[in-house]
Short mmCIF file of C-alpha atoms in Angstrom, two decimals:
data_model
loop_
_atom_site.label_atom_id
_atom_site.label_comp_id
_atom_site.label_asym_id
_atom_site.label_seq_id
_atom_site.Cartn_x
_atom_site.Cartn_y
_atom_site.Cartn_z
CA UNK A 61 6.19 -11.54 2.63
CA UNK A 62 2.42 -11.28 4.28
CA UNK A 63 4.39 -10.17 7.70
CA UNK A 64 6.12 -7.47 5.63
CA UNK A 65 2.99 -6.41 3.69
CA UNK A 66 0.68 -6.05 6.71
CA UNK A 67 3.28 -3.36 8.28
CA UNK A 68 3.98 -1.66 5.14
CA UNK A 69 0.66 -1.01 3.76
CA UNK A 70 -0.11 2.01 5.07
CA UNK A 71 3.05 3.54 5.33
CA UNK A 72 2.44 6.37 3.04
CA UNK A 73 -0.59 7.66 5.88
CA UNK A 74 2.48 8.75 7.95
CA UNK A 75 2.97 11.67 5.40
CA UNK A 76 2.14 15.30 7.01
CA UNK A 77 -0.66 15.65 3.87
CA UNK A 78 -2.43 12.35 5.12
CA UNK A 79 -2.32 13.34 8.85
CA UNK A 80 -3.12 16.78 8.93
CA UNK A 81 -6.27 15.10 6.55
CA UNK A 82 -7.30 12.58 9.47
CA UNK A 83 -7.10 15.67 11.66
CA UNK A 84 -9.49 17.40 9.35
CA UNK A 85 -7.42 20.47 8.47
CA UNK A 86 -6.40 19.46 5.24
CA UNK A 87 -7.71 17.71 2.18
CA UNK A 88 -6.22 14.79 0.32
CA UNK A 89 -6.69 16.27 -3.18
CA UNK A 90 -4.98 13.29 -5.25
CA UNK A 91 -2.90 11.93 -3.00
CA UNK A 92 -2.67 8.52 -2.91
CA UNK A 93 -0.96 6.35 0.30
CA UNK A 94 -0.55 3.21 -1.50
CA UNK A 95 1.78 4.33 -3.72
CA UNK A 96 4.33 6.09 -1.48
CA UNK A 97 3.66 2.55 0.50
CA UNK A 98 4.79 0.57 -2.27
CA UNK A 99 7.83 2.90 -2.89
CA UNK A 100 9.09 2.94 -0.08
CA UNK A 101 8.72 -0.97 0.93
CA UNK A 102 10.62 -1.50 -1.94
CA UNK A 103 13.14 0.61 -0.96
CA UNK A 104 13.21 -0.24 2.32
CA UNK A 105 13.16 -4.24 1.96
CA UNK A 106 15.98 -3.53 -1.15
CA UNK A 107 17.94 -6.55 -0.14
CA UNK A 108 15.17 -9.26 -0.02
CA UNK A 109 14.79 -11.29 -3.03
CA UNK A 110 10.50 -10.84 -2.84
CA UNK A 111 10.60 -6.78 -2.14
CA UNK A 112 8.92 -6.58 -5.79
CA UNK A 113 5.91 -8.31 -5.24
CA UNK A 114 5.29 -7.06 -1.80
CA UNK A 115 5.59 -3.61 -3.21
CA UNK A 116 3.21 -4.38 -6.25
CA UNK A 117 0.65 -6.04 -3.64
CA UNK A 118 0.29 -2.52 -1.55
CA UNK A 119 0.67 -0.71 -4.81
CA UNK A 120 -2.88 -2.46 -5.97
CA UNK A 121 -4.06 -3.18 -2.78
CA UNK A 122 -6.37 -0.36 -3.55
CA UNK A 123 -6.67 -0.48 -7.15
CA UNK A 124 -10.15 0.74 -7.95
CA UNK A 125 -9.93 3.79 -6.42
CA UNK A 126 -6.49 4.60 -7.59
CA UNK A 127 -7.44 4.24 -11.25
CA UNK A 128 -10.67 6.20 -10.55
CA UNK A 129 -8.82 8.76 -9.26
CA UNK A 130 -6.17 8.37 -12.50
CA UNK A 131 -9.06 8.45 -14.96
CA UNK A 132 -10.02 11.46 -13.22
CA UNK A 133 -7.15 13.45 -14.67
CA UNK A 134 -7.28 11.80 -18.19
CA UNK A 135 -5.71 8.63 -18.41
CA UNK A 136 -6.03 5.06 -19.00
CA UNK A 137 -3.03 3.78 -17.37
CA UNK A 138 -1.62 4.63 -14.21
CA UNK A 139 1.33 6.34 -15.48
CA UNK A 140 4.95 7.52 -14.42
CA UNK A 141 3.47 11.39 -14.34
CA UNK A 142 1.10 10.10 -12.35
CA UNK A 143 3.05 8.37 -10.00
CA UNK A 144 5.11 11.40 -9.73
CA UNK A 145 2.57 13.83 -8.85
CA UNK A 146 1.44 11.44 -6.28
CA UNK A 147 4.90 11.49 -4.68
CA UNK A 148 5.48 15.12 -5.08
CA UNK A 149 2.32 15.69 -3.24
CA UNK A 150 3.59 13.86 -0.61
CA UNK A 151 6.57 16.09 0.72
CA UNK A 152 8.08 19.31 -0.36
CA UNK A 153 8.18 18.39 -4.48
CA UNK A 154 11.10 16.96 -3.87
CA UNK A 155 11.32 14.72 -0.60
CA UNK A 156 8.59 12.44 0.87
CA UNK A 157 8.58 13.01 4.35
CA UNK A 158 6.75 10.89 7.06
CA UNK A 159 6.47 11.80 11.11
CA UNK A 160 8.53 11.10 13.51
CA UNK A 161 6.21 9.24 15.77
CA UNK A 162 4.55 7.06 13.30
CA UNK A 163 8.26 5.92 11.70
CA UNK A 164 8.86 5.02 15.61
CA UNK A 165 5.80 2.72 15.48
CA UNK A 166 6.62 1.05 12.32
CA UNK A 167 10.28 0.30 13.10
CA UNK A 168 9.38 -1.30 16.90
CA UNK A 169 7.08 -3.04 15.18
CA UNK A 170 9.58 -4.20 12.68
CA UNK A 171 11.66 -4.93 15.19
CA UNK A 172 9.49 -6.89 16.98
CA UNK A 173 8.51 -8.77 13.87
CA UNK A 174 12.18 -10.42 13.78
CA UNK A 175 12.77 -7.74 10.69
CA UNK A 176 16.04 -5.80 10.70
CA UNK A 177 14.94 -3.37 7.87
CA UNK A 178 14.05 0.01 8.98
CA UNK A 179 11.76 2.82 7.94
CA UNK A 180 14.08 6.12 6.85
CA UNK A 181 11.94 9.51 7.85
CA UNK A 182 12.35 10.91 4.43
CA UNK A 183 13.05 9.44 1.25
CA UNK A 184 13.92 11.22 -2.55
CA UNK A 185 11.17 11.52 -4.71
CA UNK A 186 13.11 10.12 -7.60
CA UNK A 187 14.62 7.30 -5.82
CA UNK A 188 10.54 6.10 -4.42
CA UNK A 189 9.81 6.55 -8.76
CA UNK A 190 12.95 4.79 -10.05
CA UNK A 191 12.09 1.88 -7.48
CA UNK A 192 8.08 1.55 -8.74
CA UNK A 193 9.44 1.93 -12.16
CA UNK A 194 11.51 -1.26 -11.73
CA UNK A 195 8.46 -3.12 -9.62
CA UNK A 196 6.19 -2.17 -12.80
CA UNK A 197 8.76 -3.37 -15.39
CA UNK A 198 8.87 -6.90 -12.87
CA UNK A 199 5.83 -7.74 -12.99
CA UNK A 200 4.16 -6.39 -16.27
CA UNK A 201 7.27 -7.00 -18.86
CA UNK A 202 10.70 -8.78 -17.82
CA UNK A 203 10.54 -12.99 -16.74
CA UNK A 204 7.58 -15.17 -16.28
CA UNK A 205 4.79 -12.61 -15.78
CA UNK A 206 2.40 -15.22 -15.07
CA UNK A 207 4.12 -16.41 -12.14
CA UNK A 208 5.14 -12.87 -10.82
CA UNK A 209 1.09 -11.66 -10.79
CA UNK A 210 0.10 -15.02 -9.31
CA UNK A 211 2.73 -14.03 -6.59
CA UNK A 212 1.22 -10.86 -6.50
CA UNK A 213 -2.25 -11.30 -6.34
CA UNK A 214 -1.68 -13.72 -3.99
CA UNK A 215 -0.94 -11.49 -1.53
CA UNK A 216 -3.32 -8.56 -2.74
CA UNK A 217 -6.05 -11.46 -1.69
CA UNK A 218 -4.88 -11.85 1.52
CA UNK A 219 -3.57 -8.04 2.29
CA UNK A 220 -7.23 -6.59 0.76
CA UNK A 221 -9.32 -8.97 3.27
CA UNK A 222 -7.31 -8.76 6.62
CA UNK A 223 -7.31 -4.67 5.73
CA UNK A 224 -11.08 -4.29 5.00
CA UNK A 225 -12.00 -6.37 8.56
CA UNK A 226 -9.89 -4.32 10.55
CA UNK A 227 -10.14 -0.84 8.61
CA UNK A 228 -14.39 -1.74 9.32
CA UNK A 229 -14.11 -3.19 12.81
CA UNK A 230 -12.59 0.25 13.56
CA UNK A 231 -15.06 2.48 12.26
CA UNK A 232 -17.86 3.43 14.17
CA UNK A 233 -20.38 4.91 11.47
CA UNK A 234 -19.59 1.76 9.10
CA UNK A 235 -22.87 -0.14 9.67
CA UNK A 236 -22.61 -2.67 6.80
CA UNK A 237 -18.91 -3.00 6.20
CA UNK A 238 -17.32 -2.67 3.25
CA UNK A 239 -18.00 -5.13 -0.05
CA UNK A 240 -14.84 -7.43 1.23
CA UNK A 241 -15.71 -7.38 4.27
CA UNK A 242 -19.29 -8.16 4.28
CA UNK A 243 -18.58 -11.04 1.33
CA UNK A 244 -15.59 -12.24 3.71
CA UNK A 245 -18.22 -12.95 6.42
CA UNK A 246 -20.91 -14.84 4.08
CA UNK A 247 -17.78 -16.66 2.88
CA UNK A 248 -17.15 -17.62 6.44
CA UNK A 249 -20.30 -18.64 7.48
CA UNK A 250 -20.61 -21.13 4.16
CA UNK A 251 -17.30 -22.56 5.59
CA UNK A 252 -18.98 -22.98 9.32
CA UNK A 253 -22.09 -24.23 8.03
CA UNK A 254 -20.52 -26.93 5.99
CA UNK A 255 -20.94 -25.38 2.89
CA UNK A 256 -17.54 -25.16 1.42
CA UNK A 257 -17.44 -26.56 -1.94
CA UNK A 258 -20.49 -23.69 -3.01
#
């Protein structure tokens, strides 16, 4: 599930709107990645018994700034309009479509991974919303909730930490890291110095 979760997380940056951003010739407006991540993880890992709480991970893997951005436009929640303008916005309105080269990366690395699920190039908006829809209902309404969040934030923990080091190792201009990352590192030297029950 952590395997699955590292190479899916980002998914949604392979959208035209996210790379023509990190090119600098477009702006993000309210897109968000993580969702179209989560959508289409679930989608594409449809067969595997824990696609729901891999998809809920990247879904909140950035939580705070996806429900800034949602209270931005009025609302409490992070709603199904919401989650549907996000999609829209990442494709033609009706299609979320990702590059070529970037859905060659993530399959050879799926590959390579011992997965035999592959990333599709473009996927229907309503089919990415009917499968977050169901991921919602999992783990906010239907069964043992308790369990299904502790599942969850389980792997947020481990998916939010492991991004932060290596999203901050990689950037240059990031002198302090971010909050996780700096905190990770305290956390770490408590653990070295024999400190770990503080």
């Amino acid at each position: 599930m952590m395997k699955c979760a590292l190479i899916m997380h980002d998914v949604g940056k392979l959208v035209p709107r996210y790379q023509k951003f990190l090119r600098g010739e477009a702006r993000l407006g309210d897109y968000r990645h993580e969702v179209v991540s989560a959508a289409i993880t679930a989608i594409t890992f449809k067969h595997r018994p824990w696609r729901i709480h891999v998809s809920a991970a990247i879904l909140l893997s950035h939580e705070p700034i996806l429900m800034g951005q949602v209270g931005r436009v009025g609302e409490r929640y992070l709603t199904l309009t919401s989650v549907e303008r996000i999609l829209r916005l990442a494709g033609d309105g009706e299609l979320v479509k990702l590059e070529d080269d970037g859905v060659e990366a993530i399959n050879s690395l799926l590959e390579r991974e011992g997965f035999e699920e592959r990333v599709a190039r473009e996927y229907g908006v309503d089919e990415c919303l009917e499968v977050l829809k169901e991921t919602v209902v999992a783990t906010s309404i239907a069964g043992n909730r308790l369990l299904e969040r502790l599942r969850v934030a389980a792997l947020i923990h481990v998916l939010t930490v492991i991004d932060s080091i290596t999203a901050n190792e990689s950037r240059e201009d990031d002198e302090g890291g971010t909050f996780v990352t700096r905190h990770a590192r305290q956390a770490e030297v408590v653990e070295v110095m024999g400190y770990g029950g503080v």
